[in-house]
Amino acid sequence: MLTFLPVLLILFLAGLIFALYWSEQGRRYAWLISVFGLLITWIGLFSLHWFRLPEAVFPAWRPYEPLTADQIIFRWDDNGWVYAVNLVGLLLAVVLTAPVRFKYNSNPLSWSSAMVFTAVGLLSILSGSPLALAISWTLLDVIEVVYVMLIIRDYRFRREVLTSFALRIFSVGLLISVIILARQPGLGFTFANVLPADLPLLILAVILRLGVLPLNLRYEKELPLQNGLTSLMRITGQISGLALLAKLPAGVAVGEEASWIYVIILLLIFYASVMWLLSENEIAGRTFWGLSFSGLAILSALQGKAPFSTVWGVAIICWGGMIYLFTVRSQRLRLLMAMALLSFSGLPFTVLSSGWQTVASNTGLTILTSIIWLVMGAGFIRHIFSERESSKSFEPYIVTTYTLGL
């Protein structure tokens, strides 16, 4: 059970913050306890790069056929560790920047909810078998739909909530269908024995996990805490889907007979990048930002470079989270955002340099991905220079913690 130690620590902290909310005295210390608790957990996650926790293997779910039963396994691997560090880092950033959103009902209840959602999202990242991933997806979807149904204000939008939930549950069904159909005699189905013929269904399952269908969800505009908790929920849901790609073995690529999939994915990426540029603000374009980078992750997987898809997931977490939380603005903070833009440019020695190399495999893709990057960068610049609340309206210590969070 040591495998779940970071998950349990975050859940314990969530329970503690939830309890403090109901005490007038406890509320005064809830934010400070949240920051230090998450900071300790985040630093502890870095140590797992060198000291890996043992994997957790649950008893076979079909005891009458134990040799070929689908196992439920949770383990820490390299890509999972990267996602976990970044996702918990985003959670810490949400709490650090929370003081600027106090007037928007950012309180210990929302922080504890964010912790629970992140902890459950980590289960998808840690899933070491397809069945474990299917269970983790289902748990994450149920928690999200229950939370949204509880806080949504307009009952007219509940149909949209249930439609989005149904599509995600359908993605679980697709994964389970692959588990059943792609089983090999005497081996069952694992991530290690995925075949090129399995990729189309798995990629469709990932697309449905991204929360981009339906494209225009009106109910999201009704949710409070758009820049904090709701953005974290959206990113966590997307990463839970991309975690599947990160677990696929390298070298598994679709053949020429399925080249139409490339065309569809490239069109989706280009469409999403243009819509990101034209969006009213960064929150309105949040869906398209995630779709753009998720499409690039899928493109990496289609070319047999699935492990490199993690790079694009990191872009969604770090740069997406950064611009979603960029609600208080000043010239110095805009300079910080300009540095962030440079860091995901794909230039040598930047984080995304290896990612661009995986998708730009020929001259045509190089030109197209360059155009996509320019459009995405233009949208990023447009949104960071739009008018928002000035940092001068907050106390210096709030601006300091806000800057640290970014």
mmCIF file of C-alpha atoms in Angstrom:
data_model
loop_
_atom_site.group_PDB
_atom_site.id
_atom_site.type_symbol
_atom_site.label_atom_id
_atom_site.label_comp_id
_atom_site.label_asym_id
_atom_site.label_seq_id
_atom_site.Cartn_x
_atom_site.Cartn_y
_atom_site.Cartn_z
ATOM 1 C CA MET A 1 0.000 0.000 0.000
ATOM 2 C CA LEU A 2 3.057 2.280 0.055
ATOM 3 C CA THR A 3 2.327 2.860 -3.639
ATOM 4 C CA PHE A 4 -0.605 5.050 -2.634
ATOM 5 C CA LEU A 5 1.291 7.035 0.026
ATOM 6 C CA PRO A 6 1.219 10.399 -1.863
ATOM 7 C CA VAL A 7 -2.466 9.855 -2.703
ATOM 8 C CA LEU A 8 -3.313 9.098 0.922
ATOM 9 C CA LEU A 9 -1.344 12.114 2.173
ATOM 10 C CA ILE A 10 -3.276 14.444 -0.129
ATOM 11 C CA LEU A 11 -6.602 12.873 0.900
ATOM 12 C CA PHE A 12 -5.664 13.230 4.577
ATOM 13 C CA LEU A 13 -4.792 16.888 4.014
ATOM 14 C CA ALA A 14 -8.109 17.385 2.194
ATOM 15 C CA GLY A 15 -9.991 15.930 5.152
ATOM 16 C CA LEU A 16 -8.083 18.145 7.572
ATOM 17 C CA ILE A 17 -8.783 21.322 5.578
ATOM 18 C CA PHE A 18 -12.442 20.352 5.260
ATOM 19 C CA ALA A 19 -12.660 19.972 9.058
ATOM 20 C CA LEU A 20 -10.914 23.303 9.642
ATOM 21 C CA TYR A 21 -13.480 25.053 7.464
ATOM 22 C CA TRP A 22 -16.169 24.452 10.074
ATOM 23 C CA SER A 23 -14.130 26.106 12.812
ATOM 24 C CA GLU A 24 -13.839 29.876 12.951
ATOM 25 C CA GLN A 25 -10.390 29.545 14.479
ATOM 26 C CA GLY A 26 -9.373 26.807 12.026
ATOM 27 C CA ARG A 27 -10.191 28.866 8.936
ATOM 28 C CA ARG A 28 -7.431 31.293 9.838
ATOM 29 C CA TYR A 29 -4.809 28.573 9.478
ATOM 30 C CA ALA A 30 -6.366 26.501 6.685
ATOM 31 C CA TRP A 31 -4.525 28.245 3.857
ATOM 32 C CA LEU A 32 -1.153 28.075 5.600
ATOM 33 C CA ILE A 33 -1.609 24.394 6.462
ATOM 34 C CA SER A 34 -2.666 23.672 2.884
ATOM 35 C CA VAL A 35 0.419 25.344 1.438
ATOM 36 C CA PHE A 36 2.906 23.649 3.762
ATOM 37 C CA GLY A 37 1.187 20.263 3.500
ATOM 38 C CA LEU A 38 1.182 20.338 -0.299
ATOM 39 C CA LEU A 39 4.726 21.699 -0.411
ATOM 40 C CA ILE A 40 5.986 18.787 1.694
ATOM 41 C CA THR A 41 4.085 16.303 -0.486
ATOM 42 C CA TRP A 42 5.424 17.917 -3.667
ATOM 43 C CA ILE A 43 9.029 17.804 -2.438
ATOM 44 C CA GLY A 44 8.483 14.200 -1.380
ATOM 45 C CA LEU A 45 7.340 13.326 -4.907
ATOM 46 C CA PHE A 46 10.685 14.500 -6.276
ATOM 47 C CA SER A 47 12.452 11.924 -4.102
ATOM 48 C CA LEU A 48 10.458 9.144 -5.791
ATOM 49 C CA HIS A 49 12.612 9.645 -8.866
ATOM 50 C CA TRP A 50 15.382 7.889 -6.961
ATOM 51 C CA PHE A 51 13.428 5.907 -4.359
ATOM 52 C CA ARG A 52 10.566 4.181 -6.136
ATOM 53 C CA LEU A 53 7.700 2.852 -4.079
ATOM 54 C CA PRO A 54 6.754 -0.811 -4.623
ATOM 55 C CA GLU A 55 3.910 -1.583 -7.001
ATOM 56 C CA ALA A 56 0.490 -2.612 -5.699
ATOM 57 C CA VAL A 57 -1.024 -5.747 -7.240
ATOM 58 C CA PHE A 58 -4.572 -6.671 -6.284
ATOM 59 C CA PRO A 59 -5.924 -10.230 -6.431
ATOM 60 C CA ALA A 60 -7.147 -11.376 -9.847
ATOM 61 C CA TRP A 61 -10.750 -10.392 -10.459
ATOM 62 C CA ARG A 62 -11.448 -13.792 -12.046
ATOM 63 C CA PRO A 63 -10.179 -16.313 -9.484
ATOM 64 C CA TYR A 64 -11.405 -19.272 -11.528
ATOM 65 C CA GLU A 65 -8.880 -18.379 -14.279
ATOM 66 C CA PRO A 66 -5.976 -16.771 -12.415
ATOM 67 C CA LEU A 67 -3.297 -17.319 -15.069
ATOM 68 C CA THR A 68 -4.984 -15.197 -17.735
ATOM 69 C CA ALA A 69 -7.030 -12.884 -15.497
ATOM 70 C CA ASP A 70 -6.747 -9.145 -16.064
ATOM 71 C CA GLN A 71 -4.714 -7.784 -13.189
ATOM 72 C CA ILE A 72 -5.285 -4.593 -11.250
ATOM 73 C CA ILE A 73 -1.849 -3.030 -10.862
ATOM 74 C CA PHE A 74 -0.722 0.402 -9.695
ATOM 75 C CA ARG A 75 2.919 1.388 -10.047
ATOM 76 C CA TRP A 76 5.281 4.325 -10.323
ATOM 77 C CA ASP A 77 7.076 4.638 -13.655
ATOM 78 C CA ASP A 78 9.071 7.456 -15.248
ATOM 79 C CA ASN A 79 6.209 9.063 -17.166
ATOM 80 C CA GLY A 80 3.813 8.627 -14.258
ATOM 81 C CA TRP A 81 6.280 10.321 -11.949
ATOM 82 C CA VAL A 82 6.578 13.308 -14.324
ATOM 83 C CA TYR A 83 2.809 13.703 -14.499
ATOM 84 C CA ALA A 84 2.425 13.339 -10.722
ATOM 85 C CA VAL A 85 5.054 15.991 -9.926
ATOM 86 C CA ASN A 86 3.489 18.455 -12.346
ATOM 87 C CA LEU A 87 -0.106 17.777 -11.305
ATOM 88 C CA VAL A 88 0.602 18.170 -7.578
ATOM 89 C CA GLY A 89 2.655 21.249 -8.453
ATOM 90 C CA LEU A 90 -0.412 22.679 -10.190
ATOM 91 C CA LEU A 91 -2.517 21.928 -7.103
ATOM 92 C CA LEU A 92 0.024 23.797 -4.968
ATOM 93 C CA ALA A 93 -0.108 26.713 -7.423
ATOM 94 C CA VAL A 94 -3.912 26.833 -7.194
ATOM 95 C CA VAL A 95 -3.712 27.126 -3.408
ATOM 96 C CA LEU A 96 -0.840 29.643 -3.484
ATOM 97 C CA THR A 97 -2.792 31.920 -5.824
ATOM 98 C CA ALA A 98 -6.067 31.438 -3.927
ATOM 99 C CA PRO A 99 -5.867 34.699 -1.901
ATOM 100 C CA VAL A 100 -6.515 36.774 -5.031
ATOM 101 C CA ARG A 101 -9.747 34.812 -5.536
ATOM 102 C CA PHE A 102 -11.134 35.067 -1.999
ATOM 103 C CA LYS A 103 -13.973 37.271 -3.197
ATOM 104 C CA TYR A 104 -14.916 34.554 -5.717
ATOM 105 C CA ASN A 105 -15.607 32.006 -2.953
ATOM 106 C CA SER A 106 -12.127 30.528 -2.958
ATOM 107 C CA ASN A 107 -12.144 28.946 0.492
ATOM 108 C CA PRO A 108 -11.052 25.804 2.359
ATOM 109 C CA LEU A 109 -13.991 23.869 0.896
ATOM 110 C CA SER A 110 -12.816 24.495 -2.662
ATOM 111 C CA TRP A 111 -9.210 23.693 -1.718
ATOM 112 C CA SER A 112 -10.172 20.384 -0.151
ATOM 113 C CA SER A 113 -12.248 19.561 -3.242
ATOM 114 C CA ALA A 114 -9.237 20.314 -5.449
ATOM 115 C CA MET A 115 -7.096 18.007 -3.305
ATOM 116 C CA VAL A 116 -9.591 15.146 -3.561
ATOM 117 C CA PHE A 117 -9.870 15.528 -7.308
ATOM 118 C CA THR A 118 -6.085 15.615 -7.736
ATOM 119 C CA ALA A 119 -5.604 12.559 -5.514
ATOM 120 C CA VAL A 120 -8.107 10.550 -7.544
ATOM 121 C CA GLY A 121 -6.501 11.816 -10.751
ATOM 122 C CA LEU A 122 -3.184 10.412 -9.546
ATOM 123 C CA LEU A 123 -4.724 6.938 -9.580
ATOM 124 C CA SER A 124 -5.082 7.165 -13.372
ATOM 125 C CA ILE A 125 -1.444 8.161 -13.649
ATOM 126 C CA LEU A 126 -0.353 5.260 -11.415
ATOM 127 C CA SER A 127 -2.450 2.642 -13.217
ATOM 128 C CA GLY A 128 -0.128 -0.115 -14.382
ATOM 129 C CA SER A 129 -2.736 -2.238 -16.151
ATOM 130 C CA PRO A 130 -5.673 -1.457 -18.480
ATOM 131 C CA LEU A 131 -8.229 -2.695 -15.963
ATOM 132 C CA ALA A 132 -6.769 -0.480 -13.224
ATOM 133 C CA LEU A 133 -6.974 2.469 -15.609
ATOM 134 C CA ALA A 134 -10.619 1.727 -16.443
ATOM 135 C CA ILE A 135 -11.477 1.653 -12.721
ATOM 136 C CA SER A 136 -9.576 4.899 -12.097
ATOM 137 C CA TRP A 137 -11.327 6.644 -14.980
ATOM 138 C CA THR A 138 -14.727 5.588 -13.686
ATOM 139 C CA LEU A 139 -13.978 6.798 -10.160
ATOM 140 C CA LEU A 140 -12.737 10.157 -11.447
ATOM 141 C CA ASP A 141 -15.810 10.632 -13.654
ATOM 142 C CA VAL A 142 -18.259 9.796 -10.882
ATOM 143 C CA ILE A 143 -16.611 12.231 -8.459
ATOM 144 C CA GLU A 144 -16.609 15.011 -11.039
ATOM 145 C CA VAL A 145 -20.240 14.605 -12.094
ATOM 146 C CA VAL A 146 -21.429 14.449 -8.481
ATOM 147 C CA TYR A 147 -19.465 17.589 -7.600
ATOM 148 C CA VAL A 148 -20.671 19.536 -10.645
ATOM 149 C CA MET A 149 -24.292 18.497 -10.105
ATOM 150 C CA LEU A 150 -24.082 19.721 -6.519
ATOM 151 C CA ILE A 151 -22.698 23.168 -7.294
ATOM 152 C CA ILE A 152 -24.328 23.989 -10.627
ATOM 153 C CA ARG A 153 -26.865 26.768 -10.246
ATOM 154 C CA ASP A 154 -29.048 26.392 -13.308
ATOM 155 C CA TYR A 155 -30.982 23.138 -13.620
ATOM 156 C CA ARG A 156 -31.302 23.686 -17.390
ATOM 157 C CA PHE A 157 -27.653 22.776 -17.805
ATOM 158 C CA ARG A 158 -27.847 19.430 -16.051
ATOM 159 C CA ARG A 159 -28.501 17.676 -19.354
ATOM 160 C CA GLU A 160 -25.159 18.963 -20.624
ATOM 161 C CA VAL A 161 -23.434 17.687 -17.497
ATOM 162 C CA LEU A 162 -24.913 14.232 -17.971
ATOM 163 C CA THR A 163 -24.078 14.240 -21.701
ATOM 164 C CA SER A 164 -20.444 14.997 -20.962
ATOM 165 C CA PHE A 165 -20.433 12.326 -18.258
ATOM 166 C CA ALA A 166 -21.966 9.764 -20.635
ATOM 167 C CA LEU A 167 -19.261 10.399 -23.236
ATOM 168 C CA ARG A 168 -16.539 9.826 -20.664
ATOM 169 C CA ILE A 169 -18.184 6.646 -19.460
ATOM 170 C CA PHE A 170 -18.315 5.578 -23.110
ATOM 171 C CA SER A 171 -14.529 6.037 -23.209
ATOM 172 C CA VAL A 172 -14.295 3.562 -20.331
ATOM 173 C CA GLY A 173 -16.447 1.179 -22.370
ATOM 174 C CA LEU A 174 -14.071 1.549 -25.323
ATOM 175 C CA LEU A 175 -11.093 0.700 -23.134
ATOM 176 C CA ILE A 176 -12.865 -2.346 -21.742
ATOM 177 C CA SER A 177 -13.814 -3.453 -25.263
ATOM 178 C CA VAL A 178 -10.134 -3.324 -26.250
ATOM 179 C CA ILE A 179 -9.273 -5.365 -23.160
ATOM 180 C CA ILE A 180 -11.766 -8.012 -24.281
ATOM 181 C CA LEU A 181 -11.120 -7.992 -28.039
ATOM 182 C CA ALA A 182 -7.332 -7.695 -27.974
ATOM 183 C CA ARG A 183 -6.694 -10.460 -25.460
ATOM 184 C CA GLN A 184 -3.948 -12.848 -26.511
ATOM 185 C CA PRO A 185 -4.305 -16.556 -25.640
ATOM 186 C CA GLY A 186 -2.657 -17.286 -22.322
ATOM 187 C CA LEU A 187 -1.506 -13.672 -21.828
ATOM 188 C CA GLY A 188 -4.571 -11.490 -21.401
ATOM 189 C CA PHE A 189 -4.183 -7.831 -22.348
ATOM 190 C CA THR A 190 -1.534 -5.471 -20.986
ATOM 191 C CA PHE A 191 -0.064 -2.176 -22.091
ATOM 192 C CA ALA A 192 3.091 -3.999 -23.170
ATOM 193 C CA ASN A 193 1.330 -6.129 -25.801
ATOM 194 C CA VAL A 194 -0.719 -3.381 -27.482
ATOM 195 C CA LEU A 195 -0.795 -3.866 -31.266
ATOM 196 C CA PRO A 196 -1.153 -1.218 -34.016
ATOM 197 C CA ALA A 197 -4.690 -2.488 -34.680
ATOM 198 C CA ASP A 198 -5.644 -1.506 -31.109
ATOM 199 C CA LEU A 199 -4.550 2.132 -31.478
ATOM 200 C CA PRO A 200 -7.659 3.599 -33.188
ATOM 201 C CA LEU A 201 -10.010 2.525 -30.393
ATOM 202 C CA LEU A 202 -7.569 3.531 -27.668
ATOM 203 C CA ILE A 203 -7.048 6.958 -29.239
ATOM 204 C CA LEU A 204 -10.805 7.437 -29.562
ATOM 205 C CA ALA A 205 -11.097 6.633 -25.851
ATOM 206 C CA VAL A 206 -8.445 9.273 -25.096
ATOM 207 C CA ILE A 207 -10.258 11.896 -27.207
ATOM 208 C CA LEU A 208 -13.490 11.288 -25.315
ATOM 209 C CA ARG A 209 -11.571 11.748 -22.045
ATOM 210 C CA LEU A 210 -10.471 15.246 -23.016
ATOM 211 C CA GLY A 211 -13.831 16.801 -22.156
ATOM 212 C CA VAL A 212 -14.010 18.594 -25.501
ATOM 213 C CA LEU A 213 -17.288 16.989 -26.593
ATOM 214 C CA PRO A 214 -19.690 18.669 -26.756
ATOM 215 C CA LEU A 215 -17.424 21.544 -27.841
ATOM 216 C CA ASN A 216 -19.521 24.308 -26.260
ATOM 217 C CA LEU A 217 -20.559 23.383 -22.745
ATOM 218 C CA ARG A 218 -22.630 26.290 -21.463
ATOM 219 C CA TYR A 219 -22.742 24.897 -17.948
ATOM 220 C CA GLU A 220 -19.004 25.505 -17.483
ATOM 221 C CA LYS A 221 -19.675 29.244 -17.548
ATOM 222 C CA GLU A 222 -21.995 28.768 -14.565
ATOM 223 C CA LEU A 223 -19.380 27.114 -12.396
ATOM 224 C CA PRO A 224 -17.657 29.239 -9.757
ATOM 225 C CA LEU A 225 -13.877 29.306 -9.308
ATOM 226 C CA GLN A 226 -13.246 29.149 -13.060
ATOM 227 C CA ASN A 227 -9.592 30.075 -12.769
ATOM 228 C CA GLY A 228 -8.776 27.749 -9.890
ATOM 229 C CA LEU A 229 -10.671 24.599 -9.033
ATOM 230 C CA THR A 230 -12.563 24.260 -12.309
ATOM 231 C CA SER A 231 -9.379 24.655 -14.373
ATOM 232 C CA LEU A 232 -7.685 22.046 -12.210
ATOM 233 C CA MET A 233 -10.607 19.674 -12.775
ATOM 234 C CA ARG A 234 -10.411 20.189 -16.536
ATOM 235 C CA ILE A 235 -6.651 19.617 -16.683
ATOM 236 C CA THR A 236 -6.785 16.553 -14.419
ATOM 237 C CA GLY A 237 -9.461 14.976 -16.605
ATOM 238 C CA GLN A 238 -7.350 15.546 -19.716
ATOM 239 C CA ILE A 239 -4.195 14.152 -18.124
ATOM 240 C CA SER A 240 -6.077 11.039 -16.997
ATOM 241 C CA GLY A 241 -6.698 10.331 -20.688
ATOM 242 C CA LEU A 242 -3.189 11.185 -21.890
ATOM 243 C CA ALA A 243 -1.807 8.873 -19.191
ATOM 244 C CA LEU A 244 -2.982 5.993 -21.399
ATOM 245 C CA LEU A 245 -0.744 7.162 -24.251
ATOM 246 C CA ALA A 246 2.251 7.458 -21.936
ATOM 247 C CA LYS A 247 1.889 3.782 -20.994
ATOM 248 C CA LEU A 248 1.954 2.484 -24.571
ATOM 249 C CA PRO A 249 5.227 0.916 -25.764
ATOM 250 C CA ALA A 250 7.436 2.792 -28.219
ATOM 251 C CA GLY A 251 7.366 1.608 -31.810
ATOM 252 C CA VAL A 252 3.643 0.835 -32.002
ATOM 253 C CA ALA A 253 2.441 2.988 -34.903
ATOM 254 C CA VAL A 254 -0.535 2.911 -37.235
ATOM 255 C CA GLY A 255 0.075 1.646 -40.767
ATOM 256 C CA GLU A 256 -0.388 3.454 -44.054
ATOM 257 C CA GLU A 257 -3.900 2.055 -44.368
ATOM 258 C CA ALA A 258 -4.912 4.209 -41.378
ATOM 259 C CA SER A 259 -3.294 7.420 -42.611
ATOM 260 C CA TRP A 260 -6.726 9.078 -42.537
ATOM 261 C CA ILE A 261 -6.352 9.237 -38.756
ATOM 262 C CA TYR A 262 -3.362 11.572 -39.193
ATOM 263 C CA VAL A 263 -5.445 13.892 -41.346
ATOM 264 C CA ILE A 264 -8.275 14.047 -38.805
ATOM 265 C CA ILE A 265 -5.934 14.700 -35.872
ATOM 266 C CA LEU A 266 -4.025 17.407 -37.764
ATOM 267 C CA LEU A 267 -7.285 19.142 -38.695
ATOM 268 C CA LEU A 268 -8.409 18.997 -35.049
ATOM 269 C CA ILE A 269 -5.128 20.501 -33.864
ATOM 270 C CA PHE A 270 -5.270 23.318 -36.414
ATOM 271 C CA TYR A 271 -8.933 24.031 -35.649
ATOM 272 C CA ALA A 272 -8.256 24.094 -31.899
ATOM 273 C CA SER A 273 -5.260 26.421 -32.264
ATOM 274 C CA VAL A 274 -7.301 28.916 -34.335
ATOM 275 C CA MET A 275 -10.181 28.785 -31.854
ATOM 276 C CA TRP A 276 -7.721 29.365 -29.003
ATOM 277 C CA LEU A 277 -6.500 32.507 -30.789
ATOM 278 C CA LEU A 278 -10.044 33.772 -31.381
ATOM 279 C CA SER A 279 -11.454 32.922 -27.934
ATOM 280 C CA GLU A 280 -12.872 35.725 -25.827
ATOM 281 C CA ASN A 281 -10.432 34.979 -23.002
ATOM 282 C CA GLU A 282 -8.210 32.203 -21.696
ATOM 283 C CA ILE A 283 -11.046 30.492 -19.820
ATOM 284 C CA ALA A 284 -13.338 30.501 -22.845
ATOM 285 C CA GLY A 285 -10.471 28.997 -24.863
ATOM 286 C CA ARG A 286 -9.479 26.467 -22.235
ATOM 287 C CA THR A 287 -11.047 23.565 -24.139
ATOM 288 C CA PHE A 288 -9.128 24.433 -27.303
ATOM 289 C CA TRP A 289 -5.793 24.836 -25.517
ATOM 290 C CA GLY A 290 -6.140 21.326 -24.113
ATOM 291 C CA LEU A 291 -7.308 19.928 -27.453
ATOM 292 C CA SER A 292 -4.309 21.418 -29.299
ATOM 293 C CA PHE A 293 -1.664 19.871 -27.077
ATOM 294 C CA SER A 294 -3.601 16.642 -26.626
ATOM 295 C CA GLY A 295 -3.743 16.361 -30.411
ATOM 296 C CA LEU A 296 0.030 16.708 -30.562
ATOM 297 C CA ALA A 297 0.325 13.970 -27.921
ATOM 298 C CA ILE A 298 -1.917 11.713 -30.012
ATOM 299 C CA LEU A 299 0.153 12.534 -33.107
ATOM 300 C CA SER A 300 3.263 11.371 -31.241
ATOM 301 C CA ALA A 301 1.540 8.089 -30.374
ATOM 302 C CA LEU A 302 0.403 7.545 -33.968
ATOM 303 C CA GLN A 303 4.022 7.768 -35.096
ATOM 304 C CA GLY A 304 5.172 5.139 -32.612
ATOM 305 C CA LYS A 305 6.574 7.625 -30.089
ATOM 306 C CA ALA A 306 3.919 7.294 -27.399
ATOM 307 C CA PRO A 307 6.288 7.797 -24.415
ATOM 308 C CA PHE A 308 7.088 11.300 -25.738
ATOM 309 C CA SER A 309 3.417 12.246 -25.464
ATOM 310 C CA THR A 310 4.161 13.078 -21.837
ATOM 311 C CA VAL A 311 5.862 16.273 -23.025
ATOM 312 C CA TRP A 312 2.570 17.595 -24.368
ATOM 313 C CA GLY A 313 0.735 16.621 -21.189
ATOM 314 C CA VAL A 314 3.262 18.651 -19.219
ATOM 315 C CA ALA A 315 2.515 21.615 -21.515
ATOM 316 C CA ILE A 316 -1.187 21.357 -20.660
ATOM 317 C CA ILE A 317 -0.447 21.284 -16.932
ATOM 318 C CA CYS A 318 2.288 23.896 -16.666
ATOM 319 C CA TRP A 319 1.563 26.500 -19.320
ATOM 320 C CA GLY A 320 -2.164 25.891 -19.367
ATOM 321 C CA GLY A 321 -2.354 26.100 -15.595
ATOM 322 C CA MET A 322 -0.209 29.229 -15.631
ATOM 323 C CA ILE A 323 -2.376 31.203 -18.018
ATOM 324 C CA TYR A 324 -5.625 29.976 -16.399
ATOM 325 C CA LEU A 325 -4.406 31.294 -13.038
ATOM 326 C CA PHE A 326 -3.189 34.583 -14.538
ATOM 327 C CA THR A 327 -6.082 36.662 -13.227
ATOM 328 C CA VAL A 328 -4.139 39.512 -11.585
ATOM 329 C CA ARG A 329 -1.850 41.420 -13.909
ATOM 330 C CA SER A 330 1.021 43.857 -13.948
ATOM 331 C CA GLN A 331 3.970 44.592 -16.203
ATOM 332 C CA ARG A 332 6.287 42.415 -14.097
ATOM 333 C CA LEU A 333 3.858 39.501 -14.171
ATOM 334 C CA ARG A 334 3.467 39.859 -17.929
ATOM 335 C CA LEU A 335 7.248 39.607 -18.206
ATOM 336 C CA LEU A 336 7.027 36.330 -16.280
ATOM 337 C CA MET A 337 4.416 35.075 -18.746
ATOM 338 C CA ALA A 338 6.653 36.103 -21.658
ATOM 339 C CA MET A 339 9.389 33.913 -20.195
ATOM 340 C CA ALA A 340 6.880 31.074 -20.003
ATOM 341 C CA LEU A 341 6.056 31.567 -23.686
ATOM 342 C CA LEU A 342 9.744 31.294 -24.535
ATOM 343 C CA SER A 343 10.101 28.112 -22.468
ATOM 344 C CA PHE A 344 7.509 26.217 -24.509
ATOM 345 C CA SER A 345 8.724 27.578 -27.840
ATOM 346 C CA GLY A 346 10.526 24.374 -28.706
ATOM 347 C CA LEU A 347 13.882 26.101 -29.033
ATOM 348 C CA PRO A 348 16.970 24.030 -28.130
ATOM 349 C CA PHE A 349 17.271 23.235 -24.413
ATOM 350 C CA THR A 350 13.640 24.164 -23.727
ATOM 351 C CA VAL A 351 11.130 21.725 -22.297
ATOM 352 C CA LEU A 352 9.190 21.135 -25.510
ATOM 353 C CA SER A 353 12.178 20.792 -27.840
ATOM 354 C CA SER A 354 11.971 16.990 -27.782
ATOM 355 C CA GLY A 355 8.213 17.114 -28.262
ATOM 356 C CA TRP A 356 8.361 19.110 -31.480
ATOM 357 C CA GLN A 357 10.958 16.701 -32.856
ATOM 358 C CA THR A 358 8.598 13.763 -32.421
ATOM 359 C CA VAL A 359 5.735 15.278 -34.418
ATOM 360 C CA ALA A 360 7.764 17.134 -37.074
ATOM 361 C CA SER A 361 8.980 13.941 -38.747
ATOM 362 C CA ASN A 362 8.974 15.300 -42.314
ATOM 363 C CA THR A 363 8.987 18.627 -44.146
ATOM 364 C CA GLY A 364 5.205 18.866 -44.436
ATOM 365 C CA LEU A 365 4.625 18.204 -40.738
ATOM 366 C CA THR A 366 7.421 20.606 -39.831
ATOM 367 C CA ILE A 367 5.757 23.438 -41.738
ATOM 368 C CA LEU A 368 2.286 22.614 -40.383
ATOM 369 C CA THR A 369 3.405 22.295 -36.745
ATOM 370 C CA SER A 370 5.341 25.570 -37.080
ATOM 371 C CA ILE A 371 2.156 27.314 -38.210
ATOM 372 C CA ILE A 372 0.234 25.733 -35.341
ATOM 373 C CA TRP A 373 2.837 26.912 -32.834
ATOM 374 C CA LEU A 374 2.721 30.465 -34.201
ATOM 375 C CA VAL A 375 -1.071 30.515 -33.875
ATOM 376 C CA MET A 376 -0.925 29.095 -30.334
ATOM 377 C CA GLY A 377 1.777 31.583 -29.361
ATOM 378 C CA ALA A 378 -0.209 34.473 -30.814
ATOM 379 C CA GLY A 379 -3.237 33.388 -28.780
ATOM 380 C CA PHE A 380 -1.089 33.148 -25.644
ATOM 381 C CA ILE A 381 0.221 36.692 -26.173
ATOM 382 C CA ARG A 382 -3.264 38.030 -26.930
ATOM 383 C CA HIS A 383 -4.717 36.603 -23.738
ATOM 384 C CA ILE A 384 -1.919 37.725 -21.401
ATOM 385 C CA PHE A 385 -2.237 41.308 -22.637
ATOM 386 C CA SER A 386 -5.995 41.481 -22.164
ATOM 387 C CA GLU A 387 -7.180 43.658 -19.295
ATOM 388 C CA ARG A 388 -7.746 42.085 -15.887
ATOM 389 C CA GLU A 389 -7.594 43.160 -12.255
ATOM 390 C CA SER A 390 -4.435 45.054 -11.357
ATOM 391 C CA SER A 391 -1.998 43.693 -8.769
ATOM 392 C CA LYS A 392 -2.000 47.152 -7.134
ATOM 393 C CA SER A 393 -5.382 46.388 -5.549
ATOM 394 C CA PHE A 394 -3.855 43.645 -3.361
ATOM 395 C CA GLU A 395 -1.522 43.652 -0.393
ATOM 396 C CA PRO A 396 2.174 43.040 -1.208
ATOM 397 C CA TYR A 397 2.289 39.668 0.569
ATOM 398 C CA ILE A 398 -0.688 38.442 -1.518
ATOM 399 C CA VAL A 399 1.052 39.518 -4.728
ATOM 400 C CA THR A 400 4.210 37.715 -3.550
ATOM 401 C CA THR A 401 2.449 34.390 -2.942
ATOM 402 C CA TYR A 402 0.529 34.846 -6.176
ATOM 403 C CA THR A 403 3.769 35.323 -8.104
ATOM 404 C CA LEU A 404 5.263 32.230 -6.436
ATOM 405 C CA GLY A 405 2.196 30.266 -7.476
ATOM 406 C CA LEU A 406 2.590 31.295 -11.103
#
